[in-house]
Short mmCIF file of C-alpha atoms in Angstrom, two decimals:
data_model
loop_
_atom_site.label_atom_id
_atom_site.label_comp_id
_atom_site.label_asym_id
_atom_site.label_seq_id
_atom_site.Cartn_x
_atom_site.Cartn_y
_atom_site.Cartn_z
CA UNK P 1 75.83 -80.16 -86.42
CA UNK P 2 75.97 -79.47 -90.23
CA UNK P 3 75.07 -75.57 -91.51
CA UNK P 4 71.60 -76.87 -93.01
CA UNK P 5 70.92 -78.08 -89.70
CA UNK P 6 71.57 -74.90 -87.90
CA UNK P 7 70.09 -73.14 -91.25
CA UNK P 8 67.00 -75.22 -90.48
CA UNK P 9 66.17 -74.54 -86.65
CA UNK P 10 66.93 -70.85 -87.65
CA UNK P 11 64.15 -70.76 -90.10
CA UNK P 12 61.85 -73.10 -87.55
CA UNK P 13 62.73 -70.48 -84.77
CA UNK P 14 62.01 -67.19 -86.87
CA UNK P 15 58.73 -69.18 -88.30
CA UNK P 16 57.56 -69.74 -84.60
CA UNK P 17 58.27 -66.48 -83.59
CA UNK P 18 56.71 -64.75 -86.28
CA UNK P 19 53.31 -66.82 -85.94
CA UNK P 20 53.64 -66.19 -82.12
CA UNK P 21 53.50 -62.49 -82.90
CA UNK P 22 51.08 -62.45 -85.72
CA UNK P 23 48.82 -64.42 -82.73
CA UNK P 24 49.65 -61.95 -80.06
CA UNK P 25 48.83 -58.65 -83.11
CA UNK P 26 45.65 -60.73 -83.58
CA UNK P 27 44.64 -61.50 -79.75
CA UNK P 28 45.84 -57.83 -78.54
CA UNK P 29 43.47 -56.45 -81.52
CA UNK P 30 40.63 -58.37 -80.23
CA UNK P 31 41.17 -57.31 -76.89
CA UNK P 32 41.20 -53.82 -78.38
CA UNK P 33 38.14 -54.27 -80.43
CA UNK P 34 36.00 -55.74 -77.70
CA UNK P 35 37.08 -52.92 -74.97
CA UNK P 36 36.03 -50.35 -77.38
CA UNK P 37 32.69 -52.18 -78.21
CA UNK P 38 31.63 -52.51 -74.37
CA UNK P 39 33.81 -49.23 -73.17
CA UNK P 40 30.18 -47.16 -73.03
CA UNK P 41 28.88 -50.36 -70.79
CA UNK P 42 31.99 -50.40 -68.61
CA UNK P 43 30.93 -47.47 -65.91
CA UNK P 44 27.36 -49.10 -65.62
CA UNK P 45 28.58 -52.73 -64.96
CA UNK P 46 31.49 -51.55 -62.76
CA UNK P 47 28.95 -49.25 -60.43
CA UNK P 48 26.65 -52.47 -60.72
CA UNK P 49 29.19 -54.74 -58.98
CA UNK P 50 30.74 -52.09 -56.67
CA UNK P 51 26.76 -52.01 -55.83
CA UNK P 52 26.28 -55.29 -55.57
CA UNK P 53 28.96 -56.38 -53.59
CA UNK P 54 28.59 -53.15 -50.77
CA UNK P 55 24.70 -54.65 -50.61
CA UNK P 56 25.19 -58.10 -50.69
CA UNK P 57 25.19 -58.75 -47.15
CA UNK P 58 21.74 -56.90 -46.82
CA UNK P 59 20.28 -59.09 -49.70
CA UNK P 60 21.54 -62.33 -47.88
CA UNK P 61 20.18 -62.06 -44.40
CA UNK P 62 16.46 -60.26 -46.32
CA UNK P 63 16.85 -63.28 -48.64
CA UNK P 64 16.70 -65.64 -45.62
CA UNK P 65 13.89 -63.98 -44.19
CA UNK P 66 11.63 -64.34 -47.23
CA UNK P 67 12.64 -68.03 -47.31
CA UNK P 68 15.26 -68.03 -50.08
CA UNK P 69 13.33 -66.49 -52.81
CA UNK P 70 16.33 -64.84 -54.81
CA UNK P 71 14.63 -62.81 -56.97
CA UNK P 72 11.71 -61.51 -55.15
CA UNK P 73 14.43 -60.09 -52.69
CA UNK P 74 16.51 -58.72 -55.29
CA UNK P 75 13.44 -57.38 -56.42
CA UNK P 76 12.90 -55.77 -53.64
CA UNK P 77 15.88 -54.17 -52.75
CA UNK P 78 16.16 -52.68 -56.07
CA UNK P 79 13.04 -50.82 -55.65
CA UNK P 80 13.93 -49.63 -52.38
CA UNK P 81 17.45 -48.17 -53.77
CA UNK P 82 15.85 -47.00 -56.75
CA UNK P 83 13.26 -44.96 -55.01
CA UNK P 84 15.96 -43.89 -52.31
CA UNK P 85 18.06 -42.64 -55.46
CA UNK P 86 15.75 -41.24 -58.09
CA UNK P 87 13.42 -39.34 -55.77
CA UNK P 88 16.18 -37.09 -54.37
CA UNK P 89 17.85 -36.92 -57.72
CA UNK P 90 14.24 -35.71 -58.67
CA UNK P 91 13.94 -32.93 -56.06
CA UNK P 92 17.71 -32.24 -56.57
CA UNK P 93 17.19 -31.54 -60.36
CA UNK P 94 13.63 -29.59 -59.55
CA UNK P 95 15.68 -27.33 -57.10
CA UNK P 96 18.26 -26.71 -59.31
CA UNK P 97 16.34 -25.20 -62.09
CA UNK P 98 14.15 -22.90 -59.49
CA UNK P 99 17.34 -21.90 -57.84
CA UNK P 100 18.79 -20.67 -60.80
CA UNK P 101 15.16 -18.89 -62.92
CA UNK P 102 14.68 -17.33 -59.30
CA UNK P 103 18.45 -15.89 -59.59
CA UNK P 104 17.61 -15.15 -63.19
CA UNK P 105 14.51 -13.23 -62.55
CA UNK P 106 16.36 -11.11 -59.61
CA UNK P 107 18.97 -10.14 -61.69
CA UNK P 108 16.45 -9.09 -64.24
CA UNK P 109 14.45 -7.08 -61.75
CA UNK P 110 17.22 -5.83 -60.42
CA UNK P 111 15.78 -7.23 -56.97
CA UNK P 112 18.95 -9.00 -55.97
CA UNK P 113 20.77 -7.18 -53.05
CA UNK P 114 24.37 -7.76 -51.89
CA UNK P 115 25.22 -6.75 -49.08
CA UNK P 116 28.85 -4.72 -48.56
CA UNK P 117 31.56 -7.34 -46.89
CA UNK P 118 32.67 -6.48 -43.44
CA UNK P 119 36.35 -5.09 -43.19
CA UNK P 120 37.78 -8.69 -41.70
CA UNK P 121 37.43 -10.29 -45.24
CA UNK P 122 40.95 -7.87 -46.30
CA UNK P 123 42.43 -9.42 -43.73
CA UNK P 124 41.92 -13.03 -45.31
CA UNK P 125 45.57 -14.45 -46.87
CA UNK P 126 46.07 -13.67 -50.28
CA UNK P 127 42.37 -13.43 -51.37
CA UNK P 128 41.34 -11.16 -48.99
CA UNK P 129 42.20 -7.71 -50.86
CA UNK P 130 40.60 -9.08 -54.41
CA UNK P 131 37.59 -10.98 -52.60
CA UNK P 132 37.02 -7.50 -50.66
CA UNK P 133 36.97 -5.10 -53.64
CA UNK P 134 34.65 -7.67 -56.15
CA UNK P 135 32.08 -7.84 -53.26
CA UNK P 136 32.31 -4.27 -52.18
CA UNK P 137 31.80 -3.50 -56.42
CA UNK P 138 29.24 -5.95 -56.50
CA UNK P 139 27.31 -4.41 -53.58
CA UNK P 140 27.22 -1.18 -54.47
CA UNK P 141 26.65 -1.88 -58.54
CA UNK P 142 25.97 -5.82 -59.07
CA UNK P 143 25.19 -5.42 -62.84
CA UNK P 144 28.24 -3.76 -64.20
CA UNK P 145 29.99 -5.82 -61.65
CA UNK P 146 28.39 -8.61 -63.90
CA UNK P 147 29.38 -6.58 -67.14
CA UNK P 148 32.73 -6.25 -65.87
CA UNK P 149 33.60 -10.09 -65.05
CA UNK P 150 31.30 -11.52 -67.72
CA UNK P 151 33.98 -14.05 -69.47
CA UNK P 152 34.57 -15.50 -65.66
CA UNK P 153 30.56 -15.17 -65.20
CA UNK P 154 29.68 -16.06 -68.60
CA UNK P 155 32.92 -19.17 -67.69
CA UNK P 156 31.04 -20.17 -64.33
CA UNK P 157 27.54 -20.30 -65.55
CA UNK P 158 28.77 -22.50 -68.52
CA UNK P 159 30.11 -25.23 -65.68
CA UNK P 160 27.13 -24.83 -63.61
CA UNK P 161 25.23 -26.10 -66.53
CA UNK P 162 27.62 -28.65 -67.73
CA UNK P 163 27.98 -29.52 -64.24
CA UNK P 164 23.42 -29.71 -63.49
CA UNK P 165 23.67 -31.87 -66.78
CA UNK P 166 26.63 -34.07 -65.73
CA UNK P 167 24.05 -34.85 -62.63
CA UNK P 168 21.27 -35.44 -64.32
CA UNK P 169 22.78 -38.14 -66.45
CA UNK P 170 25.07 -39.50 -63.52
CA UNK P 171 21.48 -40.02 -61.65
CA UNK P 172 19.99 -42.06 -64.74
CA UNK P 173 23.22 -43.86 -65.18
CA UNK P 174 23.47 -44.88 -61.49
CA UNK P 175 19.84 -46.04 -61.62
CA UNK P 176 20.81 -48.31 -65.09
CA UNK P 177 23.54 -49.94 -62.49
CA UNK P 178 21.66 -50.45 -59.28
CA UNK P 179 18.95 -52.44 -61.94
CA UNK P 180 22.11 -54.50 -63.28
CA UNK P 181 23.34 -54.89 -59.54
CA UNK P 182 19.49 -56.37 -58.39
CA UNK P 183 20.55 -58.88 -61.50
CA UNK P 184 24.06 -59.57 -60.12
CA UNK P 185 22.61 -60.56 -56.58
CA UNK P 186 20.54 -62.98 -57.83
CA UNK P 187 23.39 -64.81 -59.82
CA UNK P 188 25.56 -64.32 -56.72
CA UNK P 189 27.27 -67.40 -56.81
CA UNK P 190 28.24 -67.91 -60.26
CA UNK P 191 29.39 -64.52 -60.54
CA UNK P 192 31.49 -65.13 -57.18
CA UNK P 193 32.87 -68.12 -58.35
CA UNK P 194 34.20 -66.40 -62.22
CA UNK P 195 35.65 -63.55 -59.88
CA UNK P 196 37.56 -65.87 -57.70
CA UNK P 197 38.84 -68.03 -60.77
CA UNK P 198 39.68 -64.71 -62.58
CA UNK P 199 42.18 -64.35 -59.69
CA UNK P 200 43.77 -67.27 -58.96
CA UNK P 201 44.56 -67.21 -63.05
CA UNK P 202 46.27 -64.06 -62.30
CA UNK P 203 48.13 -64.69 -58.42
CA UNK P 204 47.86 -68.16 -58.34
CA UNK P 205 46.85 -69.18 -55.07
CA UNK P 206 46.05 -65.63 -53.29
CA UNK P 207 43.47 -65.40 -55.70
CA UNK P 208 40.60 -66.08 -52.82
CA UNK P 209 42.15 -63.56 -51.02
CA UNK P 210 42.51 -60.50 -52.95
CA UNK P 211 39.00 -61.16 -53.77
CA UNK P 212 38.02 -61.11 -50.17
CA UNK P 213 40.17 -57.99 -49.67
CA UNK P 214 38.45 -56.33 -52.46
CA UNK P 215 35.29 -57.23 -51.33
CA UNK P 216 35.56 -55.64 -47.87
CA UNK P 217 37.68 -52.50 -49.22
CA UNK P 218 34.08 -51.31 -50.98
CA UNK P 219 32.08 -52.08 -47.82
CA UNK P 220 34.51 -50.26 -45.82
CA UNK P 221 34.58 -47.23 -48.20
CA UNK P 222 30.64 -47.20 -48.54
CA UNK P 223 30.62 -47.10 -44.68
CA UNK P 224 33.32 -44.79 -43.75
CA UNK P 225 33.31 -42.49 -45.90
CA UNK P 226 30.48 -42.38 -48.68
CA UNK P 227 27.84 -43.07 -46.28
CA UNK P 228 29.07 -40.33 -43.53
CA UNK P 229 29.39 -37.66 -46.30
CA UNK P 230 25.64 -38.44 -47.45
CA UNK P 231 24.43 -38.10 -43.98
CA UNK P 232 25.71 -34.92 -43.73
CA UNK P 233 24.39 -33.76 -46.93
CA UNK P 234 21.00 -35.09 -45.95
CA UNK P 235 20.85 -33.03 -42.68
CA UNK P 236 22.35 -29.71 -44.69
CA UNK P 237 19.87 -30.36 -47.92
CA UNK P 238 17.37 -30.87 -44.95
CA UNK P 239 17.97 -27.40 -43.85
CA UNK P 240 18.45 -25.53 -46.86
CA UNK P 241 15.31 -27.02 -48.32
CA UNK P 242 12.93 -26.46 -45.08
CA UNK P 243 14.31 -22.68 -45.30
CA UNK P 244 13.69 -22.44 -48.60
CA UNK P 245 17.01 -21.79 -50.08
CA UNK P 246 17.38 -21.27 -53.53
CA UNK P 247 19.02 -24.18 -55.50
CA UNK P 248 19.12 -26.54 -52.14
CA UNK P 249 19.46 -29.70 -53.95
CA UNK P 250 22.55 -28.16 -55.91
CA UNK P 251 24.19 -27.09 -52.14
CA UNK P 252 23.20 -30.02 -50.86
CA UNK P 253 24.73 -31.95 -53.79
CA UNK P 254 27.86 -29.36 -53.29
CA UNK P 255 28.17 -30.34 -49.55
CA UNK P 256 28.00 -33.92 -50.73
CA UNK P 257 31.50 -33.69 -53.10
CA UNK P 258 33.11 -31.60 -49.86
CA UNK P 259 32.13 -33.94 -47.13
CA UNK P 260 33.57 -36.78 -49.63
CA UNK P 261 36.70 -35.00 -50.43
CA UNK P 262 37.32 -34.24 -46.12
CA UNK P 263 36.99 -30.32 -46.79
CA UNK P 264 33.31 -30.95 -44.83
CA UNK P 265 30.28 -29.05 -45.22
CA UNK P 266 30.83 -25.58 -43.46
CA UNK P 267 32.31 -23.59 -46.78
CA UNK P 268 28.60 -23.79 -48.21
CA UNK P 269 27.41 -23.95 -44.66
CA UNK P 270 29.11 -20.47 -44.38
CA UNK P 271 27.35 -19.05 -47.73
CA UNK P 272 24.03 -19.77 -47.38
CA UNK P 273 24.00 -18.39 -43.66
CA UNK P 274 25.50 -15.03 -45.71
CA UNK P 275 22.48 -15.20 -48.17
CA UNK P 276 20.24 -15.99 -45.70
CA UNK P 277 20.98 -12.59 -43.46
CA UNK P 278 20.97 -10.46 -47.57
CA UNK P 279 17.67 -12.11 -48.50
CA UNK P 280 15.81 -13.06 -45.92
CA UNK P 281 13.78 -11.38 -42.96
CA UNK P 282 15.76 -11.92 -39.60
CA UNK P 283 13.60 -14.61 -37.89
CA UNK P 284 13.89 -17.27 -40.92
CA UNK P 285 17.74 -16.53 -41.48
CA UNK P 286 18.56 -16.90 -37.47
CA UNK P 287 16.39 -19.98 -37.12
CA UNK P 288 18.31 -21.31 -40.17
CA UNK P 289 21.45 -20.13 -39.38
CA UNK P 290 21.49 -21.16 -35.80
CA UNK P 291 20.17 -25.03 -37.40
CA UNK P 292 23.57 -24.87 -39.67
CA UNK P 293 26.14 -23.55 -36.39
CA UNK P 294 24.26 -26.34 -34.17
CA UNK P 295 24.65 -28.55 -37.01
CA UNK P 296 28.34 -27.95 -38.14
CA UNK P 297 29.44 -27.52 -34.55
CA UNK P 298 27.99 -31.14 -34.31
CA UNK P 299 30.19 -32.32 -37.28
CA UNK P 300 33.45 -30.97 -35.61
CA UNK P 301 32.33 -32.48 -32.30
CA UNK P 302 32.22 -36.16 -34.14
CA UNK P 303 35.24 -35.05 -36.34
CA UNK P 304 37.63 -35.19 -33.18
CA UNK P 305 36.94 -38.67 -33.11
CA UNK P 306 36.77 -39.45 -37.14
CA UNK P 307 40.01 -41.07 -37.04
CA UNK P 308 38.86 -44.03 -34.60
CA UNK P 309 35.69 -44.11 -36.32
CA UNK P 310 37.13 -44.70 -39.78
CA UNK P 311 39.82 -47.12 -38.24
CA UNK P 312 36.47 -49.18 -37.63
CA UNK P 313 34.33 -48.45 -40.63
CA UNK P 314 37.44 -48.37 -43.66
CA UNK P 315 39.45 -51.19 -41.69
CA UNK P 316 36.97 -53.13 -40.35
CA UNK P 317 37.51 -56.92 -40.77
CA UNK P 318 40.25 -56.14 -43.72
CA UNK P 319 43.85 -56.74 -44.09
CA UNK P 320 44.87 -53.28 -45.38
CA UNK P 321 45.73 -51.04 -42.63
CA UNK P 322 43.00 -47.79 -42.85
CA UNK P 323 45.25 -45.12 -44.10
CA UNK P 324 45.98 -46.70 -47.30
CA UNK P 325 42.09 -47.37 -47.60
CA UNK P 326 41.19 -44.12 -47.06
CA UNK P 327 44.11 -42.59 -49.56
CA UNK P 328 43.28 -44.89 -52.17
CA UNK P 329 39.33 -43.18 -51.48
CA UNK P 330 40.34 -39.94 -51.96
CA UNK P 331 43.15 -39.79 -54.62
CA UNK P 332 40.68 -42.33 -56.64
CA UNK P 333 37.92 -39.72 -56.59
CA UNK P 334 40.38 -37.10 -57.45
CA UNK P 335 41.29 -39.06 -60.18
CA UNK P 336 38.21 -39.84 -62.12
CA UNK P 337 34.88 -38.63 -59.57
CA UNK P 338 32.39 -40.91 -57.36
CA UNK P 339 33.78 -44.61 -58.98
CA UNK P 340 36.94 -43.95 -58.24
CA UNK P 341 36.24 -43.81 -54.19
CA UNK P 342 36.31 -47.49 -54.50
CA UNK P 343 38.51 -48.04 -57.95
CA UNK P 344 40.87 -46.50 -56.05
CA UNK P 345 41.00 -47.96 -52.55
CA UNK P 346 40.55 -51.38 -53.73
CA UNK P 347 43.67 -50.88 -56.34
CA UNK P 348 45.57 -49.29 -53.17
CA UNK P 349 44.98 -52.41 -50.73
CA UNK P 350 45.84 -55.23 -53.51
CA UNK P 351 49.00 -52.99 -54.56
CA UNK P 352 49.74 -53.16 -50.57
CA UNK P 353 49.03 -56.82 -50.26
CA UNK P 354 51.47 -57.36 -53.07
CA UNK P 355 54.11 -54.69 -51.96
CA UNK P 356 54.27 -56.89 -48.60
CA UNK P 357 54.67 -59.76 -50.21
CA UNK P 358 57.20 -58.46 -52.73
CA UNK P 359 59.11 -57.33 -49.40
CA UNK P 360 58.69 -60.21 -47.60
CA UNK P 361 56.38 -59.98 -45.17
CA UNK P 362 53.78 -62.25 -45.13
CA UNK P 363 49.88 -60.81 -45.29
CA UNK P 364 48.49 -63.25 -43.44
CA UNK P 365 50.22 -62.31 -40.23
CA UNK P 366 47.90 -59.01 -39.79
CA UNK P 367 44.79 -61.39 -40.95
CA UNK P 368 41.40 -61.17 -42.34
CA UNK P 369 39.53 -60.33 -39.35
CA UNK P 370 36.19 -61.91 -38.64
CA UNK P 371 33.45 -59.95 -37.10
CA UNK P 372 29.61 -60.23 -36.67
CA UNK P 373 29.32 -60.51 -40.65
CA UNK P 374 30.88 -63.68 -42.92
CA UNK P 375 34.15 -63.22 -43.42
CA UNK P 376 33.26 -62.35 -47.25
CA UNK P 377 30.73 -62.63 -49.53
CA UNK P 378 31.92 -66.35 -50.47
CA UNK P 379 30.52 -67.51 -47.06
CA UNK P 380 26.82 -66.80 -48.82
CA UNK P 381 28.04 -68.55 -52.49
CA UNK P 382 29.64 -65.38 -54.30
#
């Protein structure tokens, strides 16, 4: 081959390559461009489809009972979730800002007793000396206690408000995505069909599969551990409210992040039986208190058997043994708060699937379960 031969594919190869990158600069700054256009959409549509793929089951056997009307169903289970969201987020809010003027007007009367901490808290590991002498300050002087920590008070109030704000929105924004999930149900099976393409593109032939797996990952997490932890806030909110706790939507809302995070309910359990024997008379703090030791002792009574309980709920029907379900739960909501709980697990189970596969091992041998339910949400047309 002469030189201008060689000359020419050189040129033909550094022309090709240069248009292949000027189209890659111009396709990666699209991709760019229309992430940062829908980025303040992405949290509503994601909680939308988490939504309305953990209710989809419910909306296919009420859509058979009301003869296949699509939309009326949708309809109604939207109202249903809506009212079972906002009204609590209502009462939580509501709570919230009496908890905290009633705490305001205390301090300002000077009403708000503390009583001295028994001698057992020194003996508490590490904390126990400093926990001892800021309560024993505090109980004997509670305002220059105040004066004394104000850039930690003044530093706690400041994320109690961010934090009462954060909720407020998060409650508006989850009501925006249980609307767009209501839409998504009623277009199950075009949307179901997109996903399942979308994944074969990227697998190849597993693509049905990881879609199935991701599908029962989110029930399993909505059963086994989100629903569980709202249970238990329920009965706790039930109790502080009924007492008339200050700020019971807030502890109930606090119990809500423990119980999700396994630390469980009893750490606010424990304080509001303490505030209950400073500020209340005795009969409404020992009916209360003895509600919260009947009720926690309950939770550590189904605790013992949590981990067969969560083998059924988190691994129910999936592929993905329950440990890596549930880790992917937790380190997910770690990571970046409530979506992450299923972000997280269902990232977790695919990278198993494809770790075994990588290795090996073939998936298929553990299997996709089938139980009372369709094996996934493509047995109804999604």
């Amino acid at each position: 081959m002469s030189g201008s031969g060689k000359s020419n594919q050189n040129t033909a190869a550094t022309s090709a390559a240069v248009d292949i990158s000027i189209q890659l600069g111009v396709l990666i700054l699209v991709i760019i461009c229309c992430y940062l256009i829908l980025k303040p959409f992405i949290p509503l549509v994601t909680w939308g489809i988490i939504l309305a793929v953990a209710l989809y089951p419910v909306y296919h056997a009420v859509n058979a009972k009301l003869g296949n009307r699509r939309k009326l169903t949708a309809a109604i289970l939207t109202i249903a979730a809506l009212l079972v969201i906002i009204l609590p987020g209502i009462q939580m809010a509501g709570s919230g800002v009496d908890g905290l003027q009633l705490l305001n007007d205390k301090l300002k009367q000077e009403e708000l007793k503390i009583p001295p901490p028994p001698e057992k808290v020194k003996e508490w590991w590490v904390i126990g000396s400093t926990v001892y002498t800021v309560w024993q300050q505090a109980s004997v002087n509670l305002e220059a206690t105040l004066q004394r920590y104000q850039p930690q008070v003044t530093a706690a109030v400041k994320w109690l408000l961010s934090t009462a704000v954060d909720t407020v929105l998060g409650v508006v924004m989850f009501a925006v995505s249980i609307i767009i999930a209501g839409i998504l149900m009623t277009t199950a099976h075009s949307g179901g069909q997109v996903a399942r393409h979308l994944f074969v593109r990227l697998v190849g032939d597993r693509g049905s599969e990881f879609v199935d797996i991701s599908e029962q990952t989110i029930r399993g997490v909505v059963k086994g551990i989100l629903g569980v932890a709202v249970i238990q806030a329920l009965l706790a909110g039930l109790g502080f409210w009924i007492a008339g706790i200050p700020g019971a939507g807030v502890w109930a809302f606090l119990s809500l992040v423990l119980a999700i995070v396994q630390i469980g309910i009893g750490p606010v359990v424990l304080g509001v039986i303490i505030y209950a024997f400073s500020n209340m008379s005795t009969l409404p703090a020992v009916v209360l208190t003895v509600y919260l030791v009947v009720l926690t002792v309950y939770l550590i009574v189904v605790a013992i058997g949590d981990g067969p309980l969560k083998a059924i709920f988190l691994g129910r029907g999936a592929a993905v043994p329950m440990a890596v379900i549930f880790l992917g739960a937790i380190g997910g909501f770690i990571w970046i708060g409530f979506l992450g709980l299923f972000i997280g697990a269902v990232i977790l189970s695919l990278s198993y699937i494809l770790f075994k596969t990588w290795m090996g091992d073939d998936p298929d041998s553990s299997g996709i379960e089938e139980d009372s339910e369709p094996k996934s949400s493509a047995d109804y047309a999604i």
